[in-house]
Coordinates of C-alpha atoms in Angstrom, one line a residue:
Chain A
M27 CA 105.2 122.0 116.9
K28 CA 107.4 123.1 119.8
Q29 CA 104.4 124.2 121.8
Y30 CA 103.2 120.6 122.1
R31 CA 106.5 119.1 123.1
V32 CA 106.7 118.0 126.7
K33 CA 109.6 119.8 128.5
I34 CA 112.2 117.5 129.9
G35 CA 112.0 116.8 133.6
R36 CA 109.4 119.3 134.4
K37 CA 106.2 118.6 136.2
L38 CA 103.3 118.6 133.8
S39 CA 99.6 119.5 134.1
L40 CA 97.3 118.3 131.4
K41 CA 94.7 120.9 132.5
Q42 CA 97.0 123.5 131.0
H43 CA 96.8 121.8 127.6
D44 CA 93.6 122.4 125.7
P45 CA 92.3 119.4 123.8
D46 CA 90.2 121.8 121.7
D47 CA 93.2 123.8 120.5
T48 CA 93.4 124.2 116.8
G49 CA 96.5 126.4 116.6
N50 CA 96.3 129.0 113.9
Y51 CA 93.3 127.3 112.3
K52 CA 89.7 128.5 112.8
K53 CA 87.3 126.1 114.4
D54 CA 85.0 126.1 111.4
D55 CA 84.7 124.5 108.0
D56 CA 87.3 126.9 106.5
G57 CA 89.8 126.1 109.2
R58 CA 89.1 122.4 108.8
A59 CA 89.5 122.5 105.0
S60 CA 92.8 124.4 105.0
A61 CA 94.2 122.1 107.8
K62 CA 93.1 119.1 105.7
A63 CA 94.8 120.5 102.6
E64 CA 98.0 121.0 104.6
T65 CA 97.8 117.5 106.0
D66 CA 97.4 116.0 102.5
K67 CA 100.6 117.8 101.5
H68 CA 102.4 116.3 104.5
I69 CA 101.1 112.9 103.7
A70 CA 102.4 113.1 100.2
T71 CA 105.8 114.2 101.6
I72 CA 105.9 111.3 104.1
S73 CA 105.2 108.9 101.2
Q74 CA 108.1 110.3 99.2
L75 CA 110.5 110.4 102.1
Q76 CA 109.6 106.9 103.1
E77 CA 110.7 105.6 99.7
R78 CA 114.1 107.1 100.5
L79 CA 114.2 105.8 104.0
Y80 CA 113.6 102.3 102.6
A81 CA 116.1 102.7 99.8
N82 CA 118.9 103.7 102.2
S83 CA 117.9 101.3 105.0
A84 CA 120.2 103.1 107.3
R85 CA 117.7 104.7 109.6
A86 CA 114.3 103.9 111.1
L87 CA 111.4 105.8 112.5
L88 CA 109.3 104.7 115.5
I89 CA 106.0 106.4 116.1
V90 CA 104.3 105.7 119.5
L91 CA 100.6 106.4 119.9
Q92 CA 99.0 106.6 123.3
G93 CA 95.7 107.9 124.5
M94 CA 92.5 107.1 126.2
D95 CA 89.9 104.9 124.4
T96 CA 88.3 106.7 121.4
S97 CA 91.2 109.2 121.4
G98 CA 91.8 108.3 117.8
K99 CA 94.9 106.1 117.7
D100 CA 93.4 103.9 114.9
G101 CA 92.0 106.9 113.1
T102 CA 95.4 108.7 113.1
I103 CA 97.1 105.6 111.6
R104 CA 94.4 105.3 109.0
S105 CA 94.5 109.0 108.1
V106 CA 98.2 109.7 108.2
M107 CA 99.8 106.4 107.2
S108 CA 97.4 105.2 104.4
G109 CA 99.3 106.3 101.3
V110 CA 102.6 105.1 102.7
N111 CA 103.9 102.0 100.9
P112 CA 103.1 99.2 103.4
Q113 CA 106.3 97.5 102.4
G114 CA 108.1 100.0 104.5
C115 CA 105.6 100.5 107.2
K116 CA 104.8 98.2 110.0
V117 CA 102.0 98.8 112.5
V118 CA 101.9 96.9 115.7
S119 CA 98.9 96.9 118.1
F120 CA 99.8 95.9 121.6
K121 CA 97.0 94.1 123.3
A122 CA 96.8 92.4 126.7
P123 CA 100.0 90.4 127.0
S124 CA 100.0 86.6 126.5
S125 CA 101.2 84.3 129.2
Q126 CA 104.4 83.8 127.2
E127 CA 104.9 87.6 127.1
L128 CA 104.1 88.0 130.8
A129 CA 106.8 85.4 131.5
H130 CA 109.4 87.9 130.2
D131 CA 110.3 91.5 131.2
F132 CA 107.8 94.1 129.9
L133 CA 110.2 95.3 127.1
W134 CA 110.7 91.9 125.6
R135 CA 107.7 91.8 123.3
V136 CA 108.3 95.4 122.4
H137 CA 111.9 95.0 121.4
R138 CA 110.9 92.2 119.0
E139 CA 108.6 94.6 117.1
V140 CA 110.7 97.7 116.7
P141 CA 111.1 98.8 113.1
A142 CA 114.0 97.5 111.1
K143 CA 116.3 99.9 109.3
G144 CA 114.4 101.4 106.3
Q145 CA 111.0 101.1 108.0
I146 CA 108.5 103.3 109.7
G147 CA 107.1 101.4 112.8
V148 CA 103.9 102.5 114.4
F149 CA 103.0 101.3 117.9
N150 CA 99.3 101.5 118.6
R151 CA 99.7 101.4 122.4
S152 CA 103.1 100.3 123.5
H153 CA 105.4 99.6 126.5
Y154 CA 103.8 102.7 128.0
E155 CA 100.8 100.6 128.9
D156 CA 103.0 99.0 131.5
V157 CA 103.2 102.2 133.4
L158 CA 99.6 103.3 132.7
I159 CA 96.8 100.7 132.9
T160 CA 98.9 98.6 135.3
R161 CA 99.5 101.6 137.6
V162 CA 96.0 103.0 137.5
H163 CA 94.6 99.5 138.5
G164 CA 97.2 99.1 141.2
W165 CA 98.8 96.0 139.6
V166 CA 102.2 97.4 140.1
S167 CA 103.7 99.5 142.8
D168 CA 105.0 103.1 142.3
E169 CA 108.5 101.8 142.9
V170 CA 108.2 99.4 140.0
V171 CA 106.8 102.2 137.9
E172 CA 109.7 104.5 138.7
R173 CA 112.2 101.8 137.8
R174 CA 110.3 101.2 134.6
F175 CA 110.6 104.9 133.6
E176 CA 114.4 104.5 133.8
Q177 CA 114.3 101.2 131.9
I178 CA 112.2 102.8 129.2
K179 CA 114.5 105.7 128.8
E180 CA 117.5 103.4 128.5
F181 CA 115.7 101.2 126.1
E182 CA 114.7 104.1 123.9
E183 CA 118.3 105.5 124.1
L184 CA 119.6 102.2 122.8
L185 CA 117.2 102.4 119.8
T186 CA 118.1 106.0 119.0
E187 CA 121.8 105.4 119.3
N188 CA 121.4 102.7 116.7
G189 CA 119.6 104.8 114.1
T190 CA 116.0 105.0 115.2
T191 CA 114.2 108.3 115.5
I192 CA 111.4 108.1 118.1
L193 CA 108.3 110.3 118.2
K194 CA 105.8 109.8 121.0
F195 CA 102.3 111.2 120.7
F196 CA 99.7 111.5 123.4
L197 CA 96.3 112.0 121.8
H198 CA 94.6 114.4 124.2
I199 CA 90.8 114.4 124.2
S200 CA 88.5 115.8 126.9
K201 CA 86.3 113.6 129.0
K202 CA 83.3 115.3 127.4
E203 CA 84.6 114.4 123.9
Q204 CA 85.1 110.8 124.9
K205 CA 81.5 110.7 126.1
E206 CA 80.3 111.9 122.7
R207 CA 82.4 109.4 120.9
L208 CA 81.2 106.5 123.0
E209 CA 77.6 107.7 122.6
E210 CA 78.1 107.7 118.9
R211 CA 79.1 104.0 119.1
V212 CA 76.0 103.2 121.1
R213 CA 73.7 105.2 118.8
D214 CA 74.9 104.1 115.4
P215 CA 74.2 100.4 114.6
E216 CA 77.1 100.4 112.2
K217 CA 79.5 101.3 115.0
R218 CA 78.1 99.1 117.8
W219 CA 80.6 96.4 117.2
K220 CA 83.3 98.8 118.3
F221 CA 81.7 99.2 121.7
N222 CA 83.5 97.6 124.5
E223 CA 82.0 97.6 128.0
G224 CA 85.5 97.6 129.5
D225 CA 86.0 101.1 128.1
L226 CA 83.4 102.3 130.6
E227 CA 85.3 101.0 133.5
E228 CA 88.5 102.8 132.3
R229 CA 86.4 105.9 131.8
R230 CA 85.5 105.9 135.5
L231 CA 89.2 106.1 136.2
W232 CA 89.7 109.1 134.0
T233 CA 91.4 111.3 136.7
R234 CA 93.7 108.6 137.7
Y235 CA 94.7 108.1 134.1
M236 CA 95.4 111.8 133.6
D237 CA 97.6 111.7 136.7
A238 CA 99.4 108.7 135.3
F239 CA 99.9 110.2 131.9
E240 CA 101.3 113.4 133.4
D241 CA 103.8 111.5 135.5
M242 CA 104.8 109.3 132.7
M243 CA 105.3 112.0 130.1
A244 CA 107.2 114.2 132.6
A245 CA 109.5 111.3 133.4
T246 CA 110.1 109.9 129.9
S247 CA 110.1 112.9 127.6
T248 CA 113.8 113.1 126.6
A249 CA 115.8 114.9 124.0
H250 CA 116.1 111.7 122.0
A251 CA 112.5 110.5 122.4
P252 CA 110.2 113.5 123.2
W253 CA 106.5 113.3 124.0
Y254 CA 104.0 115.5 122.2
I255 CA 100.6 116.3 123.6
V256 CA 98.4 116.4 120.6
P257 CA 95.1 118.3 120.9
A258 CA 92.8 115.6 119.6
N259 CA 89.2 116.7 120.1
R260 CA 89.2 117.7 116.4
K261 CA 90.4 114.9 114.3
W262 CA 91.6 117.1 111.5
Y263 CA 93.8 119.1 113.8
R264 CA 95.1 115.9 115.4
N265 CA 96.1 114.5 112.0
L266 CA 97.8 117.8 111.0
V267 CA 99.9 117.9 114.1
V268 CA 101.0 114.3 113.8
A269 CA 101.7 114.4 110.1
S270 CA 103.7 117.7 110.3
R271 CA 105.8 116.4 113.1
V272 CA 106.5 113.2 111.2
V273 CA 107.5 115.2 108.1
E274 CA 109.9 117.3 110.2
A275 CA 111.5 114.3 111.8
M276 CA 112.0 112.6 108.4
E277 CA 113.4 115.8 106.9
D278 CA 115.9 116.0 109.8
M279 CA 117.2 112.6 108.6
K280 CA 118.5 114.3 105.4
L281 CA 117.7 111.2 103.4
K282 CA 119.3 111.2 99.9
T283 CA 119.1 108.7 97.1
P284 CA 121.6 106.0 97.9
P285 CA 124.9 106.0 96.1
P286 CA 125.4 103.7 93.1
T287 CA 126.1 100.1 93.9
P288 CA 129.9 100.0 94.7
G289 CA 132.3 98.0 92.6
V290 CA 130.3 98.3 89.4
N291 CA 131.6 100.1 86.3
F292 CA 128.4 101.7 85.1
D293 CA 130.1 103.4 82.1
T294 CA 131.1 100.2 80.4
L295 CA 128.5 97.8 81.7
K296 CA 126.5 96.0 79.0
I297 CA 123.3 94.0 79.6
V298 CA 123.2 91.0 77.3
Chain B
M16 CA 90.6 87.2 85.1
K17 CA 90.0 83.5 84.3
Q18 CA 92.2 83.6 81.3
Y19 CA 95.2 84.2 83.5
R20 CA 94.5 81.5 86.0
V21 CA 96.7 78.4 85.8
K22 CA 94.8 75.3 85.1
I23 CA 95.0 72.6 87.8
G24 CA 97.4 69.7 87.0
R25 CA 98.0 70.6 83.4
K26 CA 101.3 71.1 81.8
L27 CA 102.1 74.7 81.2
S28 CA 104.0 76.6 78.6
L29 CA 104.9 80.2 79.4
K30 CA 105.6 80.8 75.7
Q31 CA 101.8 80.7 75.2
H32 CA 101.4 83.5 77.6
D33 CA 102.1 86.9 76.1
P34 CA 103.8 89.3 78.7
D35 CA 102.8 92.1 76.4
D36 CA 99.1 91.3 76.6
T37 CA 96.9 94.2 77.7
G38 CA 93.5 92.4 77.5
N39 CA 90.8 94.7 76.2
Y40 CA 92.9 97.8 76.6
K41 CA 94.8 99.5 73.8
K42 CA 98.6 99.7 74.1
D43 CA 98.5 103.5 73.9
D44 CA 98.0 106.5 76.2
D45 CA 94.3 106.1 76.0
G46 CA 94.4 102.4 77.0
R47 CA 96.8 103.2 79.8
A48 CA 94.7 106.1 81.1
S49 CA 91.5 104.0 81.2
A50 CA 93.3 101.1 82.8
K51 CA 94.7 103.4 85.4
A52 CA 91.3 104.9 86.2
E53 CA 89.9 101.4 86.6
T54 CA 92.8 100.4 88.9
D55 CA 92.2 103.4 91.0
K56 CA 88.6 102.4 91.5
H57 CA 89.8 98.9 92.5
I58 CA 92.3 100.3 95.0
A59 CA 89.6 102.4 96.7
T60 CA 87.4 99.3 96.9
I61 CA 90.3 97.3 98.4
S62 CA 90.8 100.0 101.0
Q63 CA 87.1 99.9 102.0
L64 CA 86.9 96.1 102.1
Q65 CA 90.1 96.0 104.1
E66 CA 88.5 98.0 106.9
R67 CA 85.7 95.4 107.0
L68 CA 88.2 92.5 106.9
Y69 CA 89.9 94.1 109.9
A70 CA 86.7 94.8 111.8
N71 CA 85.6 91.2 111.5
S72 CA 89.0 89.6 112.0
A73 CA 87.5 86.3 110.9
R74 CA 89.3 85.9 107.6
A75 CA 92.7 86.7 106.1
L76 CA 94.1 87.3 102.6
L77 CA 97.5 86.2 101.5
I78 CA 99.0 87.6 98.3
V79 CA 102.1 85.9 97.0
L80 CA 104.2 87.7 94.4
Q81 CA 106.8 85.9 92.4
G82 CA 108.7 86.9 89.3
M83 CA 112.2 87.5 87.8
D84 CA 114.2 90.5 89.0
T85 CA 112.7 93.8 87.8
S86 CA 109.4 92.1 87.1
G87 CA 107.8 94.6 89.4
K88 CA 107.1 92.9 92.7
D89 CA 108.0 96.0 94.7
G90 CA 106.2 98.3 92.2
T91 CA 103.0 96.2 92.4
I92 CA 103.0 96.5 96.2
R93 CA 103.6 100.2 96.1
S94 CA 100.9 100.8 93.4
V95 CA 98.2 98.5 94.5
M96 CA 98.6 98.5 98.3
S97 CA 99.5 102.1 99.1
G98 CA 96.2 103.5 100.2
V99 CA 95.4 100.4 102.3
N100 CA 95.5 101.2 106.0
P101 CA 98.9 99.7 107.0
Q102 CA 97.4 98.7 110.4
G103 CA 95.7 95.8 108.5
C104 CA 98.4 95.1 105.9
K105 CA 101.7 93.3 106.4
V106 CA 104.3 93.0 103.7
V107 CA 107.0 90.5 104.2
S108 CA 110.1 90.3 101.9
F109 CA 111.8 87.0 102.0
K110 CA 115.6 87.4 101.4
A111 CA 118.3 84.7 101.5
P112 CA 117.5 82.6 104.6
S113 CA 119.5 83.2 107.8
S114 CA 121.5 80.3 109.4
Q115 CA 118.7 80.0 112.0
E116 CA 116.1 79.7 109.2
L117 CA 118.2 77.2 107.3
A118 CA 118.3 75.1 110.5
H119 CA 114.5 74.6 110.1
D120 CA 112.3 73.2 107.4
F121 CA 111.7 75.6 104.5
L122 CA 108.2 76.5 105.6
W123 CA 109.1 77.4 109.2
R124 CA 110.0 81.0 108.5
V125 CA 107.1 81.4 106.2
H126 CA 104.5 80.1 108.6
R127 CA 105.6 82.6 111.2
E128 CA 104.8 85.4 108.8
V129 CA 101.4 84.5 107.5
P130 CA 98.7 87.1 108.0
A131 CA 96.6 87.1 111.1
K132 CA 92.9 87.1 110.9
G133 CA 91.8 90.6 109.8
Q134 CA 94.9 91.2 107.8
I135 CA 96.1 91.3 104.2
G136 CA 99.5 89.7 104.0
V137 CA 101.8 90.2 101.0
F138 CA 104.7 88.0 100.4
N139 CA 107.4 89.7 98.2
R140 CA 109.0 86.4 97.2
S141 CA 108.0 83.4 99.4
H142 CA 108.4 79.7 100.0
Y143 CA 108.3 79.3 96.2
E144 CA 112.0 80.5 96.1
D145 CA 112.7 77.1 97.7
V146 CA 111.6 75.4 94.5
L147 CA 113.0 78.0 92.1
I148 CA 116.4 79.5 92.8
T149 CA 117.5 76.4 94.7
R150 CA 116.4 74.2 91.8
V151 CA 117.8 76.4 89.0
H152 CA 121.2 76.4 90.8
G153 CA 121.1 72.7 91.5
W154 CA 121.2 73.1 95.3
V155 CA 118.3 70.7 95.7
S156 CA 117.5 67.5 93.7
D157 CA 114.3 67.1 91.6
E158 CA 113.1 64.6 94.2
V159 CA 113.3 67.1 97.0
V160 CA 111.5 69.7 94.7
E161 CA 108.7 67.2 94.0
R162 CA 108.2 66.5 97.7
R163 CA 108.2 70.3 98.4
F164 CA 105.4 70.8 95.9
E165 CA 103.3 68.4 98.0
Q166 CA 104.4 70.0 101.2
I167 CA 103.5 73.5 99.9
K168 CA 100.1 72.3 98.7
E169 CA 99.3 70.8 102.1
F170 CA 100.6 73.9 103.9
E171 CA 98.5 76.2 101.8
E172 CA 95.5 73.9 102.3
L173 CA 96.0 74.3 106.1
L174 CA 95.9 78.0 105.8
T175 CA 92.8 78.1 103.6
E176 CA 90.9 75.7 105.8
N177 CA 91.6 78.1 108.6
G178 CA 90.2 81.1 106.9
T179 CA 92.9 82.5 104.7
T180 CA 92.3 83.2 101.0
I181 CA 95.4 82.7 99.0
L182 CA 96.2 84.4 95.6
K183 CA 99.5 83.7 93.9
F184 CA 100.7 86.0 91.1
F185 CA 103.6 85.3 88.7
L186 CA 104.6 88.7 87.2
H187 CA 105.4 87.7 83.7
I188 CA 107.9 89.9 81.8
S189 CA 109.8 89.1 78.7
K190 CA 113.6 88.7 78.6
K191 CA 113.8 91.8 76.4
E192 CA 111.7 93.8 78.9
Q193 CA 114.1 92.8 81.7
K194 CA 117.0 94.0 79.6
E195 CA 115.4 97.4 79.2
R196 CA 114.7 97.7 82.9
L197 CA 118.2 96.7 83.8
E198 CA 119.6 99.1 81.3
E199 CA 117.5 101.9 82.9
R200 CA 119.1 101.1 86.2
V201 CA 122.6 101.4 84.6
R202 CA 121.8 104.6 82.7
D203 CA 119.9 106.6 85.4
P204 CA 122.3 107.8 88.2
E205 CA 119.2 108.0 90.5
K206 CA 118.5 104.3 90.0
R207 CA 122.0 102.9 90.1
W208 CA 121.7 102.0 93.7
K209 CA 119.1 99.4 92.7
F210 CA 121.5 97.6 90.4
N211 CA 122.7 94.3 91.7
E212 CA 125.4 92.4 89.8
G213 CA 123.8 89.1 91.0
D214 CA 120.8 89.9 88.8
L215 CA 123.0 89.4 85.7
E216 CA 123.9 85.9 86.8
E217 CA 120.2 85.0 87.3
R218 CA 119.4 86.5 83.9
R219 CA 121.9 84.1 82.3
L220 CA 119.7 81.3 83.7
W221 CA 116.5 82.7 82.2
T222 CA 115.4 79.6 80.3
R223 CA 116.0 77.4 83.3
Y224 CA 114.0 79.8 85.4
M225 CA 111.1 79.7 83.0
D226 CA 111.2 75.9 83.1
A227 CA 111.2 76.0 86.9
F228 CA 108.3 78.5 87.0
E229 CA 106.3 76.3 84.5
D230 CA 106.8 73.2 86.6
M231 CA 106.1 74.9 89.9
M232 CA 102.9 76.6 88.7
A233 CA 101.5 73.5 87.1
A234 CA 102.2 71.5 90.3
T235 CA 101.0 74.0 92.8
S236 CA 98.0 75.8 91.2
T237 CA 95.1 74.4 93.2
A238 CA 91.4 75.2 93.6
H239 CA 92.1 76.8 97.0
A240 CA 95.4 78.6 96.0
P241 CA 95.5 79.3 92.3
W242 CA 98.4 80.8 90.4
Y243 CA 97.8 83.7 88.0
I244 CA 100.2 84.5 85.2
V245 CA 100.1 88.3 85.1
P246 CA 101.2 90.0 81.8
A247 CA 103.7 92.4 83.3
N248 CA 105.6 94.1 80.5
R249 CA 103.2 97.1 81.0
K250 CA 103.1 98.2 84.6
W251 CA 99.7 99.7 84.3
Y252 CA 98.1 96.5 83.0
R253 CA 100.0 94.4 85.6
N254 CA 98.5 96.6 88.4
L255 CA 95.1 96.4 86.9
V256 CA 95.1 92.6 86.8
V257 CA 96.4 92.2 90.4
A258 CA 94.1 94.9 91.8
S259 CA 91.0 93.5 90.1
R260 CA 91.7 89.9 91.3
V261 CA 92.2 91.1 94.8
V262 CA 88.9 92.9 94.7
E263 CA 87.1 89.8 93.4
A264 CA 88.7 87.7 96.2
M265 CA 87.7 90.1 98.9
E266 CA 84.2 90.5 97.5
D267 CA 83.9 86.7 97.6
M268 CA 84.4 86.9 101.3
K269 CA 81.1 88.7 101.7
L270 CA 82.4 90.8 104.5
K271 CA 79.7 92.7 106.4
T272 CA 79.9 95.1 109.3
P273 CA 80.4 93.0 112.4
P274 CA 77.3 92.5 114.6
P275 CA 77.0 94.7 117.8
T276 CA 79.0 93.6 120.8
P277 CA 77.0 90.8 122.4
G278 CA 75.6 91.1 125.9
V279 CA 75.2 94.9 125.7
N280 CA 71.7 96.5 125.9
F281 CA 72.3 99.4 123.6
D282 CA 68.8 100.8 124.0
T283 CA 69.1 101.6 127.7
L284 CA 72.9 102.2 127.9
K285 CA 73.9 105.6 129.3
I286 CA 77.5 107.0 129.2
V287 CA 78.2 109.0 132.3

């Protein structure tokens, strides 16, 4: 996974990251089938480790998903996280902020939704929208964006210092792939409800978005909360990359079965 | 499922409900295997219907789970709801209320956690604790409990009138079955962390709890929010009963693919 990790404090060019990349897997049915089998194994492992995460309730995992429209944020959640016990998994979709949320700092609504100890939290979009859509549309100045980068780093440091592991994934699709996915929504009557005219406006701003993503990831990829650029043109490879990184992060937590409830003499205890 | 539904406004005796019941399924490996196969089909259906529930975001489903310790509330959630996309499923475990929660009426914290439109919400324990544990321990008077029954019915009516389907399941185990499950936690070093000495104190109050459950279900089983007494000594039958009732309730919603986004001329639209 190291190849997809954004280097800390180095300028970044998304052009040098191929959204069509499939690593060691062939771009054919065979490659797809073996990647899927591998992903299924990872998903089963996540489900097991999640039970331990929940049992211990000492650590948390926060997964942040960002990407252009149709990049597969919803699909990644459905594919990778279905199978996890929903009792220990909380998905939060951040939409346009409400007036109450706008009346607070941009991290206020986000902080309320971070995963509790024992939980996996998934952010479908996140506080990073406040340095993306807002910037691309010129709603905030570059100075404010620069300050927000610092505020985000400090906020994420607070979370990690208190037991939360943070993984941030940018789902990287090409402009051409987005075209095909949008066309699919137009063509297929079963998918037309997903079509949103606003997506076309954002699409026109593609280059500006890529610039904003580059700046943002270069500025906020840290040792404690790294960004990963996930090649996402092929859904099966996208799922594999995310699932395998989640497994690694959970294995790094070295979760064990919790110790017996203290203060109980289990050898003499009788249930009547 | 009708046989497990609590009749409206009729006195109820849990003694007449066999926690060992397995319906038309034999109490052997064959019965278990065929019940499991049936449950798996239901789970796949729930997962599909949930995607439509989410797509439409017009209705919600609230599942309330109550039962004695070890009755399998966590296990039911893990077995029946793993497989559902966690983006559309929110599980809330109600623990002892915080001082802030106690400073409000008993439905305040519950109302905040009801599922949004498009979601399945699962309550692992619920507002019903406020007419159970509180009553059994004598922390509230019978007059307060009677008023709470009315308040609960009106609260649940509000939810259903605004698009939420409510299913309430009492996981019915025998006192003997609880003994075996607690003994398992004492015996198995891997399960000892689950053991809670407080559970023994509640166990001593078994009869009072059964009386409180009987009163509560007779008083609050309504046409819009019925109670089901789920035979739960056998986990596989418990899962089957819950899963099949959930499927029925979701099928009753007659969820369809949402209509195409209005105001878009899909026939002439070009993506550039």
